[in-house]
Coordinates of C-alpha atoms and ligand atoms in Angstrom, one line a residue:
X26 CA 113.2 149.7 124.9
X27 CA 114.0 146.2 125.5
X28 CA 112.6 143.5 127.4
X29 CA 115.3 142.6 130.6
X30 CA 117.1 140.4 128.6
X31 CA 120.8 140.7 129.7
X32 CA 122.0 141.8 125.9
X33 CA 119.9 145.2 127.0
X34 CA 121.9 145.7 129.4
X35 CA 124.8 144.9 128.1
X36 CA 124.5 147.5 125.4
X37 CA 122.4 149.9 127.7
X38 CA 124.8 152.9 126.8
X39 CA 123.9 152.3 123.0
X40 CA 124.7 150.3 119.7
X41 CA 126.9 152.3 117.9
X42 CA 130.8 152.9 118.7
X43 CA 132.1 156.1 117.9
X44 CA 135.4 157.8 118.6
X45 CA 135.7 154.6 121.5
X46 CA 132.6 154.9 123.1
X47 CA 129.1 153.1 123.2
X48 CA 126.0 155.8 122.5
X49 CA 122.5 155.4 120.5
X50 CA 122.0 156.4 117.0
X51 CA 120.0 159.5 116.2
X52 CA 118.1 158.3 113.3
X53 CA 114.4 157.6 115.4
X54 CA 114.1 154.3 113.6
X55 CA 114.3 151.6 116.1
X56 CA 115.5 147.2 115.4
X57 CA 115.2 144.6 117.3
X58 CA 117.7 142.1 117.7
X59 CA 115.7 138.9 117.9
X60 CA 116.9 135.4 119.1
X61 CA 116.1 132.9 115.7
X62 CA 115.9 130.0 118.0
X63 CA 113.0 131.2 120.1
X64 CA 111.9 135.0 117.9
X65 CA 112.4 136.6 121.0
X66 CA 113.5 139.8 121.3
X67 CA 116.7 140.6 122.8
X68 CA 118.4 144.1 122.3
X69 CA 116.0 146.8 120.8
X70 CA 118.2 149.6 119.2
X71 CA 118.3 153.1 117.5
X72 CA 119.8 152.7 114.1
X73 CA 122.6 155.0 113.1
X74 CA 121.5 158.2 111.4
X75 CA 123.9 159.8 108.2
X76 CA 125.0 162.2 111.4
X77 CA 126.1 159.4 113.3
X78 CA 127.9 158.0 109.9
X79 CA 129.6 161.7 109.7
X80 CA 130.8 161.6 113.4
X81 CA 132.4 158.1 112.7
X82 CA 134.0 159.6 109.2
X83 CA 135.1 162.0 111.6
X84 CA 136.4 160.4 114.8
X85 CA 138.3 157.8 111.7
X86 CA 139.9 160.9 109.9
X87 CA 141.1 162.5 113.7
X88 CA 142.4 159.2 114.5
X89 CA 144.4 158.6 110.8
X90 CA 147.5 160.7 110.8
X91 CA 148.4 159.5 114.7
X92 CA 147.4 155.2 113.4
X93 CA 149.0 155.7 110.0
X94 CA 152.4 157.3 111.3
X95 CA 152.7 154.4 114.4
X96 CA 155.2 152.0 113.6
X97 CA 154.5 148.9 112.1
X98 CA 155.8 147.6 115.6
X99 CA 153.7 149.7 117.1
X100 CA 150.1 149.3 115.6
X101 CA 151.5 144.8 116.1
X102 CA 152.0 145.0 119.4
X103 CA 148.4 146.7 119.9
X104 CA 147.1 143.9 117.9
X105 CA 148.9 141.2 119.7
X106 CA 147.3 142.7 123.2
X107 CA 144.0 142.6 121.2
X108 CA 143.8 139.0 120.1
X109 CA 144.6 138.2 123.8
X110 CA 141.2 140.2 124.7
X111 CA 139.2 138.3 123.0
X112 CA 140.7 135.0 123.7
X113 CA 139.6 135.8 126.9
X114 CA 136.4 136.6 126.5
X115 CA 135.6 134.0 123.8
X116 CA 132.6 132.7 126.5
X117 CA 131.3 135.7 126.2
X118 CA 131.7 136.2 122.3
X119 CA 130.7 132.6 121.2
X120 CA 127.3 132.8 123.5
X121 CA 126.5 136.4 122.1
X122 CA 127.2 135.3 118.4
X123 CA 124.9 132.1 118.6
X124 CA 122.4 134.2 120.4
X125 CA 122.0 137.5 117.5
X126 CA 122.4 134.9 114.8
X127 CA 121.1 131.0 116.1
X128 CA 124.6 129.5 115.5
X129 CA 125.0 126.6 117.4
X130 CA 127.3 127.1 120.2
X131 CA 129.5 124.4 119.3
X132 CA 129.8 126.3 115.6
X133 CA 130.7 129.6 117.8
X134 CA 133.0 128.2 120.1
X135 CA 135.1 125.8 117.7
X136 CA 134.8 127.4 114.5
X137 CA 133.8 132.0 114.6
X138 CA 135.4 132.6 117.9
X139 CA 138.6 130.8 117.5
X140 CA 139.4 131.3 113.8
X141 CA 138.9 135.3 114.9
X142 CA 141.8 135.1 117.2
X143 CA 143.5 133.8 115.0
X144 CA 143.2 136.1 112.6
X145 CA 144.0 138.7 114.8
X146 CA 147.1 137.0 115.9
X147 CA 148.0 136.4 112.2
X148 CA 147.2 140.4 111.4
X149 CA 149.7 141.2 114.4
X150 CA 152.5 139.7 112.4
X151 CA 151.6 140.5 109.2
X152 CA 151.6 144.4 110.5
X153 CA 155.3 143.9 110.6
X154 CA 155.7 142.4 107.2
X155 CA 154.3 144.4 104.2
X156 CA 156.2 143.3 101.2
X157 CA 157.2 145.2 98.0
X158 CA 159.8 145.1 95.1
X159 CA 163.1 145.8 96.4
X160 CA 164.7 149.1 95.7
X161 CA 167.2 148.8 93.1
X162 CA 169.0 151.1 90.1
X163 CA 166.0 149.7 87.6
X164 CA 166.9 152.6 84.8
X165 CA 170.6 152.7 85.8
X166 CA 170.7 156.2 86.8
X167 CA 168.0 156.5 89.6
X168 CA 167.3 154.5 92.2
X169 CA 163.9 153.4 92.8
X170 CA 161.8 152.2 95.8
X171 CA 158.0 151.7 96.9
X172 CA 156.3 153.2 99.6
X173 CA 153.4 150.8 100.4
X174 CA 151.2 153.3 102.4
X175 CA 147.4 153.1 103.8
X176 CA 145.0 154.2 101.9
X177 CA 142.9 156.3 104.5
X178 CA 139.8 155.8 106.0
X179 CA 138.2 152.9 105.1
X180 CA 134.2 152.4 105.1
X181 CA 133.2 148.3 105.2
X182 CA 129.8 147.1 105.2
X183 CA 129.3 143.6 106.2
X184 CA 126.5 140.6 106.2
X185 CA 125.0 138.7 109.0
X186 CA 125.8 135.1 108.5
X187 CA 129.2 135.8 110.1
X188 CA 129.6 139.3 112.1
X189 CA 132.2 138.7 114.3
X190 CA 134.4 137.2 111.8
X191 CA 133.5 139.2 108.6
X192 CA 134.0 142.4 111.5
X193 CA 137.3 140.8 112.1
X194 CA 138.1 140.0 107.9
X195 CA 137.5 143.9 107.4
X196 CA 139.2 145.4 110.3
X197 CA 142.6 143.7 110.8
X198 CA 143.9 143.9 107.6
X199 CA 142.8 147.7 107.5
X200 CA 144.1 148.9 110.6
X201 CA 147.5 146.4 110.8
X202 CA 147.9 148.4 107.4
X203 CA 147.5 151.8 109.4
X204 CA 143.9 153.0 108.1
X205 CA 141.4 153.7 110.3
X206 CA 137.7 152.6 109.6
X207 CA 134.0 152.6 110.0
X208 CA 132.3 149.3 109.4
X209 CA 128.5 149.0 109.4
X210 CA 127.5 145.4 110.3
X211 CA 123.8 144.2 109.1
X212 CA 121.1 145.6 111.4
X213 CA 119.9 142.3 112.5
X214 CA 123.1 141.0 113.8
X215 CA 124.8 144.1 115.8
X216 CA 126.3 142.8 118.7
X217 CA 129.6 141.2 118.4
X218 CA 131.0 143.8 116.2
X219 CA 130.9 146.0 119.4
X220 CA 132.6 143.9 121.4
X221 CA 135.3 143.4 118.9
X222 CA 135.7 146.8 118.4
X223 CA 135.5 147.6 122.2
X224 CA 138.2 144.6 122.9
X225 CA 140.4 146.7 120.2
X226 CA 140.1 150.1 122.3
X227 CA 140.7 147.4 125.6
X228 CA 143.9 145.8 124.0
X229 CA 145.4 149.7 123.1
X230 CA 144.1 150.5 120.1
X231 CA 143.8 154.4 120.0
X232 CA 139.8 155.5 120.2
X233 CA 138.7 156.4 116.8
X234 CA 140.5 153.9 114.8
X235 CA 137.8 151.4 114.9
X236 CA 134.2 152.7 115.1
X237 CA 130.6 151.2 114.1
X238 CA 127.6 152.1 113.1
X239 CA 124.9 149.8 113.1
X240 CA 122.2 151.3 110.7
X241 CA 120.0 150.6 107.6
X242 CA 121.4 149.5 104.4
X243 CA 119.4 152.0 102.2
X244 CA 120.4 155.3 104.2
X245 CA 123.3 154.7 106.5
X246 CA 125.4 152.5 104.6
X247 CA 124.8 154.4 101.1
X248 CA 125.9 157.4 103.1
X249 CA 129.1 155.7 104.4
X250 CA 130.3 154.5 100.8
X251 CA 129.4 157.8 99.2
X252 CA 130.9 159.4 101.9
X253 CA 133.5 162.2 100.6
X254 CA 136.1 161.6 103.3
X255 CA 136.2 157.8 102.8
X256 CA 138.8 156.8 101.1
X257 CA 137.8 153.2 100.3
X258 CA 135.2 150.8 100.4
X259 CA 135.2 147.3 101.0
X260 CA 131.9 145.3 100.7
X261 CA 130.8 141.5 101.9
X262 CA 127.4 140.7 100.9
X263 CA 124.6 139.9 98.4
X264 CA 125.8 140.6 94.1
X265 CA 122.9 142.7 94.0
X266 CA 123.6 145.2 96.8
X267 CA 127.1 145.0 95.7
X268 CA 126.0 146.4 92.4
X269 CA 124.5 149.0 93.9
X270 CA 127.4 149.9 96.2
X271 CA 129.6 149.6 93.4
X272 CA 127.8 152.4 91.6
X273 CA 127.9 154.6 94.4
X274 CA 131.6 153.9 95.1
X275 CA 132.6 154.7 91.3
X276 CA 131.1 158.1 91.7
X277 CA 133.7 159.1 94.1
X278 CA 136.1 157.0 92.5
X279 CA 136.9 155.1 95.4
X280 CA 138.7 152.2 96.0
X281 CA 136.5 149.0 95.8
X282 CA 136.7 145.6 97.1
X283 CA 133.6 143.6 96.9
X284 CA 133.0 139.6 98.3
X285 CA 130.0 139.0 96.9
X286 CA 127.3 136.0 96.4
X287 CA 128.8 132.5 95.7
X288 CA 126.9 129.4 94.7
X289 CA 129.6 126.8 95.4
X290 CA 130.0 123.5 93.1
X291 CA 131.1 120.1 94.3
X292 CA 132.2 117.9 91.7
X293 CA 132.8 114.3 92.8
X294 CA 134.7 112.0 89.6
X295 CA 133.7 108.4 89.9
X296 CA 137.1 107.1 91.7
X297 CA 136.6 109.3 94.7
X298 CA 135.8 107.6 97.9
X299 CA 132.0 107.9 98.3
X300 CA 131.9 108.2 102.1
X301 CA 134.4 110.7 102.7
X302 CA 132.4 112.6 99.6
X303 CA 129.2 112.0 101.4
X304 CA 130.3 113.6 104.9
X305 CA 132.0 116.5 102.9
X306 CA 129.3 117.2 101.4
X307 CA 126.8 117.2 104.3
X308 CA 129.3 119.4 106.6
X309 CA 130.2 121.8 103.8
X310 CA 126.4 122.1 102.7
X311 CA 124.8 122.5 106.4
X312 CA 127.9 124.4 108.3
X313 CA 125.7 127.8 109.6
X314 CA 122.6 126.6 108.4
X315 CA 123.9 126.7 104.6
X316 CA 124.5 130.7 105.1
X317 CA 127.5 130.3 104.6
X318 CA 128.8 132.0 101.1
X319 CA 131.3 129.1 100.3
X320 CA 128.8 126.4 101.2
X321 CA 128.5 123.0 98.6
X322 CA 125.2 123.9 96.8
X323 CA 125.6 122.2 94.0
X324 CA 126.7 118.6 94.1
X325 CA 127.8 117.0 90.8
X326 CA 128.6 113.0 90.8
X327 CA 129.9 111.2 87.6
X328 CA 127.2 108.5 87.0
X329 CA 128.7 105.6 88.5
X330 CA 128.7 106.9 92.4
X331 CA 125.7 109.1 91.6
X332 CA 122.9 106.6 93.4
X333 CA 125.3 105.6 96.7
X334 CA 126.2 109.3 96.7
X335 CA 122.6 110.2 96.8
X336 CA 121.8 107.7 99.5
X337 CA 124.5 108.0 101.5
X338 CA 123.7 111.9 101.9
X339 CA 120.0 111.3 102.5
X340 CA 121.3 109.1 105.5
X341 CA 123.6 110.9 107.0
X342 CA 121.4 114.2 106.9
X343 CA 118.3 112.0 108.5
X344 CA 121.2 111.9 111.6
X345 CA 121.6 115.7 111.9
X346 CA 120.3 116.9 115.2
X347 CA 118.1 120.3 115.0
X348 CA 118.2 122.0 118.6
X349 CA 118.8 124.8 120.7
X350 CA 121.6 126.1 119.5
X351 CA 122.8 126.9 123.2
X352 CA 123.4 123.2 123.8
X353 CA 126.4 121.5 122.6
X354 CA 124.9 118.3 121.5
X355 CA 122.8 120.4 118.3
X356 CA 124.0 120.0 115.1
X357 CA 122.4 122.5 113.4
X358 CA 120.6 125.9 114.6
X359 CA 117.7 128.0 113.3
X360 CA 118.8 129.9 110.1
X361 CA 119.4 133.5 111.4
X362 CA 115.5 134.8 110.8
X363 CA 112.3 133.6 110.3
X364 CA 112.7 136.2 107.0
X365 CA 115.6 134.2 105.5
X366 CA 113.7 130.6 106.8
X367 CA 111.1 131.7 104.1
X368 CA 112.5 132.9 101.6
X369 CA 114.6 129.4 101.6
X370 CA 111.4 127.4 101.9
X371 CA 109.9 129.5 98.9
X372 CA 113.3 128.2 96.8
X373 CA 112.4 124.5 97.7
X374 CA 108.8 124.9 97.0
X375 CA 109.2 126.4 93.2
X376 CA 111.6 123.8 92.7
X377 CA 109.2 120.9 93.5
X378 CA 107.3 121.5 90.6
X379 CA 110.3 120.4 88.5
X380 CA 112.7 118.1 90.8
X381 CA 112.3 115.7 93.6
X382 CA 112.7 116.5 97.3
X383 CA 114.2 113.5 98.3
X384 CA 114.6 114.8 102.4
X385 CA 113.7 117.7 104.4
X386 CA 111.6 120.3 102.5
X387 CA 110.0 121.5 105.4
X388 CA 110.2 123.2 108.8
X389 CA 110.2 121.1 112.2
X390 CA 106.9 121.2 114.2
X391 CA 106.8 120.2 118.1
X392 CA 109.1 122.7 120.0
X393 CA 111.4 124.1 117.2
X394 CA 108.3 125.6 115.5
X395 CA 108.4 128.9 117.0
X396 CA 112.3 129.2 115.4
X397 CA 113.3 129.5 111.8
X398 CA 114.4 125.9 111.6
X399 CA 114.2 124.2 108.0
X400 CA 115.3 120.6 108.0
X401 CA 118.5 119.5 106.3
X402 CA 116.9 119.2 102.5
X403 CA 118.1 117.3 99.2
X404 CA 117.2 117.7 96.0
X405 CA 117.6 115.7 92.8
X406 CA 116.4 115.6 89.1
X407 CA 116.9 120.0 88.7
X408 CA 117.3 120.9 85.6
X409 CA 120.6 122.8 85.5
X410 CA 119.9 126.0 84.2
X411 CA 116.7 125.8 87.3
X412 CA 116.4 129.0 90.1
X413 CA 117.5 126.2 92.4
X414 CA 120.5 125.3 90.7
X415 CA 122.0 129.0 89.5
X416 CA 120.8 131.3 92.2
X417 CA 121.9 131.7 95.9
X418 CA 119.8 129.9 98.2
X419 CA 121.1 130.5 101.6
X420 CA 120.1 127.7 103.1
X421 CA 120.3 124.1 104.5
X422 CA 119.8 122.8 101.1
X423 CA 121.7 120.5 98.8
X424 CA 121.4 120.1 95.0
X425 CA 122.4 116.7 93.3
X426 CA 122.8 116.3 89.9
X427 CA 124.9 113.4 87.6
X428 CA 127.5 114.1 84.9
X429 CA 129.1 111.5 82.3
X430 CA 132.5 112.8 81.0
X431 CA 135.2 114.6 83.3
X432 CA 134.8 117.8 80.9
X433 CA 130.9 118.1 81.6
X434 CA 131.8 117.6 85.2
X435 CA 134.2 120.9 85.1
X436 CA 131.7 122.6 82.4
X437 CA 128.7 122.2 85.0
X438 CA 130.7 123.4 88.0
X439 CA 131.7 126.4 85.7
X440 CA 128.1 127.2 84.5
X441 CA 127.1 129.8 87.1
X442 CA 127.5 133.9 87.7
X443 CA 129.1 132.9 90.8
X444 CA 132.9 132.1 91.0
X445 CA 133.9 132.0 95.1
X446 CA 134.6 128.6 96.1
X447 CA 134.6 125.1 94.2
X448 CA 135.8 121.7 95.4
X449 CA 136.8 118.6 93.5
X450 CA 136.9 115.0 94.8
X451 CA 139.3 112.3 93.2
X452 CA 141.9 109.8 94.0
X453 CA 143.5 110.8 91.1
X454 CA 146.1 113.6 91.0
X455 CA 145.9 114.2 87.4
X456 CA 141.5 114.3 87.5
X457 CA 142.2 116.7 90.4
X458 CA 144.9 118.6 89.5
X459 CA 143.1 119.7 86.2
X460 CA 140.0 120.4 88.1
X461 CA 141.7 122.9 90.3
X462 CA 143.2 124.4 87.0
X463 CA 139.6 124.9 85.0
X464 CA 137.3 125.7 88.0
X465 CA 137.1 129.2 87.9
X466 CA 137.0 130.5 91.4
X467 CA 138.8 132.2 93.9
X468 CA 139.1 128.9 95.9
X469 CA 139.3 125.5 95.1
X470 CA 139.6 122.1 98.1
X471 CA 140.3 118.8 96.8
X472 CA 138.9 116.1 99.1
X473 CA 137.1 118.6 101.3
X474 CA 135.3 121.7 101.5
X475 CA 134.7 124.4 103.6
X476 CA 138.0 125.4 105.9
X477 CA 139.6 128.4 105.7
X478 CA 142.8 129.5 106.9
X479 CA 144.2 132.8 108.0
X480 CA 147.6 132.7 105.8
X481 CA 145.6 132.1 102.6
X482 CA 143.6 134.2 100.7
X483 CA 139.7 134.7 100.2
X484 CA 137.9 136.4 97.6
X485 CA 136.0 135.7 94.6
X486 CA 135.5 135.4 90.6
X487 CA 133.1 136.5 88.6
X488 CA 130.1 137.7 90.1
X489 CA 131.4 136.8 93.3
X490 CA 133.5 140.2 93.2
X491 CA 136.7 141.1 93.2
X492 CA 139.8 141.8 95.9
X493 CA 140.6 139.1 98.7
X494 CA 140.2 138.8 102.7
X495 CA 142.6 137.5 105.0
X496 CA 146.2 137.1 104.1
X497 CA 149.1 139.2 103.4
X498 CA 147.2 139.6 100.0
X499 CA 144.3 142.0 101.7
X500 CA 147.2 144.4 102.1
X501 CA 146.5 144.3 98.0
X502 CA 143.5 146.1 98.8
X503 CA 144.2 148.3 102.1
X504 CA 147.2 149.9 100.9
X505 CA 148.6 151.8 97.9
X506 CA 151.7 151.9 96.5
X507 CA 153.7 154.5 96.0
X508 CA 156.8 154.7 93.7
X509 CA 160.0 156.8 94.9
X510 CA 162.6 157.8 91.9
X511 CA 166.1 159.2 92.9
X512 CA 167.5 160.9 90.2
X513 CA 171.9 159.7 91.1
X514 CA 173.9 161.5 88.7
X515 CA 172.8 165.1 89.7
X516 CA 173.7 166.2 86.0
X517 CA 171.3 169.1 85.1
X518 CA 171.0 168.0 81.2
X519 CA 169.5 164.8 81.2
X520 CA 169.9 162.3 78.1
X521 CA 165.9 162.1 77.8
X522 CA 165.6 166.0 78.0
X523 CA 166.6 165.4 74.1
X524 CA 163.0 164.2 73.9
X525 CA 162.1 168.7 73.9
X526 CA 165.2 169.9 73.7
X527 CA 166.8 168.1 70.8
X528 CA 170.6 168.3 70.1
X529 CA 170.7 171.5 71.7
X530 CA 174.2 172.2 73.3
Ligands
NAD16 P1 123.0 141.9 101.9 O1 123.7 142.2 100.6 O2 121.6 142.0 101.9 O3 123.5 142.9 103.0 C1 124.9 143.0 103.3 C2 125.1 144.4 104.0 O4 124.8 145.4 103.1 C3 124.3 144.6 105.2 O5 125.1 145.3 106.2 C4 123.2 145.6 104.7 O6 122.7 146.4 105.7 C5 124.0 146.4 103.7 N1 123.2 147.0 102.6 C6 122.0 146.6 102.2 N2 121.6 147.5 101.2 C7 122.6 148.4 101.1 C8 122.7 149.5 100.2 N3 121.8 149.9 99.3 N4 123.9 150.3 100.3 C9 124.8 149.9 101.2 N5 124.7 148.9 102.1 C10 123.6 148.1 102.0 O7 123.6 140.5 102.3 P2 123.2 139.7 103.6 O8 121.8 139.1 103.3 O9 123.4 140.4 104.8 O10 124.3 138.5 103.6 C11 124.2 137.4 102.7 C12 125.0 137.6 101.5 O11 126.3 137.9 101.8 C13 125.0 136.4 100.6 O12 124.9 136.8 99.3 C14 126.4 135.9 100.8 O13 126.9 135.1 99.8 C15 127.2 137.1 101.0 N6 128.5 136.8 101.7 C16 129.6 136.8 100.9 C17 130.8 136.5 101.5 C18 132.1 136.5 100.7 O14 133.2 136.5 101.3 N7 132.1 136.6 99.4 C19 130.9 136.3 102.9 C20 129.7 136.3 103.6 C21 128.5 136.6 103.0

């Protein structure tokens, strides 16, 4: 297996993590890991079998009771030691990421390995910090509390456009909460979820509480949410596979958190400032290659700054450097396989017949064309209701379309399935203000588009699924709460027991 590329060896003792140790998956079924930029192959592995999904259930459930009863102290320090791991080895984190996936290194370095620190930084506080009602005499003659307790072992299944940091958005909050869990990354991008885990078990965090199995969709990851001893399951990817874990989950009638497809709108009212519009939208269109689930996809400009909005993005997406993503002068990478470079390219091509391609449209030749590169690509005159406009393309690829009156502007922005992320762009505090009222989803920027912080929370509406990541409010999702009643008068015949025993003496 394998070719001598130094990610071989780097994962020579095998690509799943089990009960804190590397070993191969049992299924038979081999993937390759292959570099986007160049199609090489880097890392060939044996995907996870349902056996190797049942000895991470189990090597979870033998680490809970010993995880969940740490204190909250405890389980903070461990993640304090952890986020000082990987700032350590971000090097070695950034290069892997933009090698699996074709993320510029300058994306890896500034933007996945960073905000994952943080995040784990943010996770070691919050472990101390879980918040609930406060106890209090609420009937007058009890006195109630709540227990906000884990939930168990949690199964998470997670896309490829981000691995280390959606690894890092479904760990931390689980395990700062005291769970223990098995995540299954997506088979083409395995590697950096290892290392996190393995800089978990590095920093002190007990063997078992974080395992991974890297394995098909269809077998292993079906097996993992229908799994009896999971307790919950928390799903990142596409609607449609979330429709299908949902099923599966609601069998077992398991908890269920699910960040789904998004199809982000960009509404820009005709006193915005066109330039700081223009870059925003460029950024927050090409950031990973357009796979990115919040990305602006759908760009709507009131009439008047429709044409120098148009231009102005053609221009500055003409200046966008295609390269290896391993040099820090490229601007934008390869998308993450030649797989997801065509089905994007088929997108653009059905929606020629009906709008105008007014740049990009087509992959690089000369030395890119071994990679999945598609050049930056705009697109005007869609009909709204077009593939283009309503369906996730995951790609470099920006749509522009005008609106008259500030309500069409909000009722276009509204007019998809998907409800994650929005942005609105305005001088005005009022236009803005009521555009971050009526855009329904789970985020909305005004004057930009795209960051994300750790203290705040992320998670969709709509089709865009349910629950949130990052925050206190993903303890929402990893922890139940549990309410404590203390009868105080320790008299044996109750008022309410008139409600069966009637006047009675
Ligand atoms: P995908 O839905 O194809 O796969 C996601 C994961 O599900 C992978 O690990 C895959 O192996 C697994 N999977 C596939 N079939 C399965 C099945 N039947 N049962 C269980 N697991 C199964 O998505 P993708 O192509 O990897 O990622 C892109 C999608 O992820 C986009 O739709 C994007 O919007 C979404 N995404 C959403 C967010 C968010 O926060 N809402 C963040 C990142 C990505």
């Amino acid at each position: 297996m394998g070719n001598g590329h130094p990610m071989r060896d780097r994962f020579a003792a095998g690509t799943q993590y089990i009960g804190g140790r590397l070993r191969s998956g049992t299924s038979g079924r081999t993937q390759d890991v292959v570099d986007p930029a160049t199609g090489e192959t880097v890392h060939t592995y044996e995907l996870a079998s349902a056996a190797d999904v049942d000895a991470a259930v189990a090597a979870a459930r033998e680490a809970l009771p010993a995880w969940a009863g740490a204190t909250p102290g405890e389980r903070s320090d461990a993640l304090h030691r952890f986020a000082g791991v990987l700032a350590d080895r971000a090097e070695d984190l950034a290069h892997t990421e933009s090698v699996q996936c074709g993320k510029p290194i300058r994306l890896t370095t500034e933007f996945d390995v960073p905000g994952t620190v943080d995040n784990t930084a943010f996770f070691a506080g919050a472990a101390r910090h879980l918040q609930g009602q406060s106890a209090g005499e609420y009937s007058g003659d009890h006195t109630s509390y709540v227990r906000r307790e884990p939930i168990g072992t949690v199964g998470s299944i997670a896309p490829w456009n981000y691995p280390l940091q959606m690894a890092a958005w479904k760990i931390l909050p689980a395990i700062a909460a005291g769970n223990t869990i098995v995540l299954k990354p997506a088979e083409i991008t395995p590697l950096t979820s290892l290392m996190f885990a393995e800089a978990a078990a590095e920093a002190g965090v007990p063997d078992g509480v974080v395992n991974i199995v890297n394995g098909a969709g269809r077998d292993a990851g079906e097996h993992l949410v229908g799994h009896p001893d999971i307790a919950m399951t928390s799903f990142t990817g596409s609607t449609a596979v979330g429709r299908r874990v949902a099923e599966i989950a609601t069998k077992s009638v398991k908890r269920l958190h699910l960040e789904l497809g998004g199809k982000a709108p960009f509404v820009v009212f005709d006193d915005a400032d066109v330039e700081a519009a223009a870059h925003g939208a460029v950024a927050g269109s090409l950031i990973n290659s357009g796979q990115d689930c919040t990305a602006a996809t759908r760009a709507y400009v009131q009439r008047p700054l429709y044409d120098a909005f148009v231009a102005a993005v053609a221009d500055l997406m003409a200046t966008v450097r295609l390269g290896d993503p391993l040099d820090p002068a490229t601007d934008l990478g390869p998308l993450v396989s030649h797989l997801q470079r065509d089905r994007v390219a088929g997108f653009v091509d059905r929606a020629r017949a009906h709008a105008t391609v007014v740049t990009g449209g087509e992959a690089p030749q000369g030395d890119l064309k071994r990679g999945a590169y598609y050049r930056p690509t705009l697109i005007t005159g869609a009909a709204q209701d077009s593939e283009i406009v309503q369906c996730e393309v995951f790609g470099p690829v920006l749509v522009v379309l005008p609106f008259d009156t500030d309500d069409e502007g909000i009722d276009l922005a509204n007019d998809t399935p998907y409800g994650l992320a929005a942005s609105a762009w305005s001088r005005d505090v009022y236009r803005a203000g009521r555009a971050t009222r009526e855009i329904k989803a789970g985020c909305v920027w005004v004057n930009d588009h795209i960051p994300i912080i750790s203290e705040m929370p992320h998670g969709g509406y709509k089709a865009s699924g349910f629950g949130k990541d990052m925050s206190a409010y993903s303890f929402e999702e990893y922890t139940q709460v549990k309410h404590v009643m203390y009868d105080n008068t320790a008299i044996a015949r109750k008022d309410w027991h008139r409600t069966i025993f009637g006047d009675r003496p």
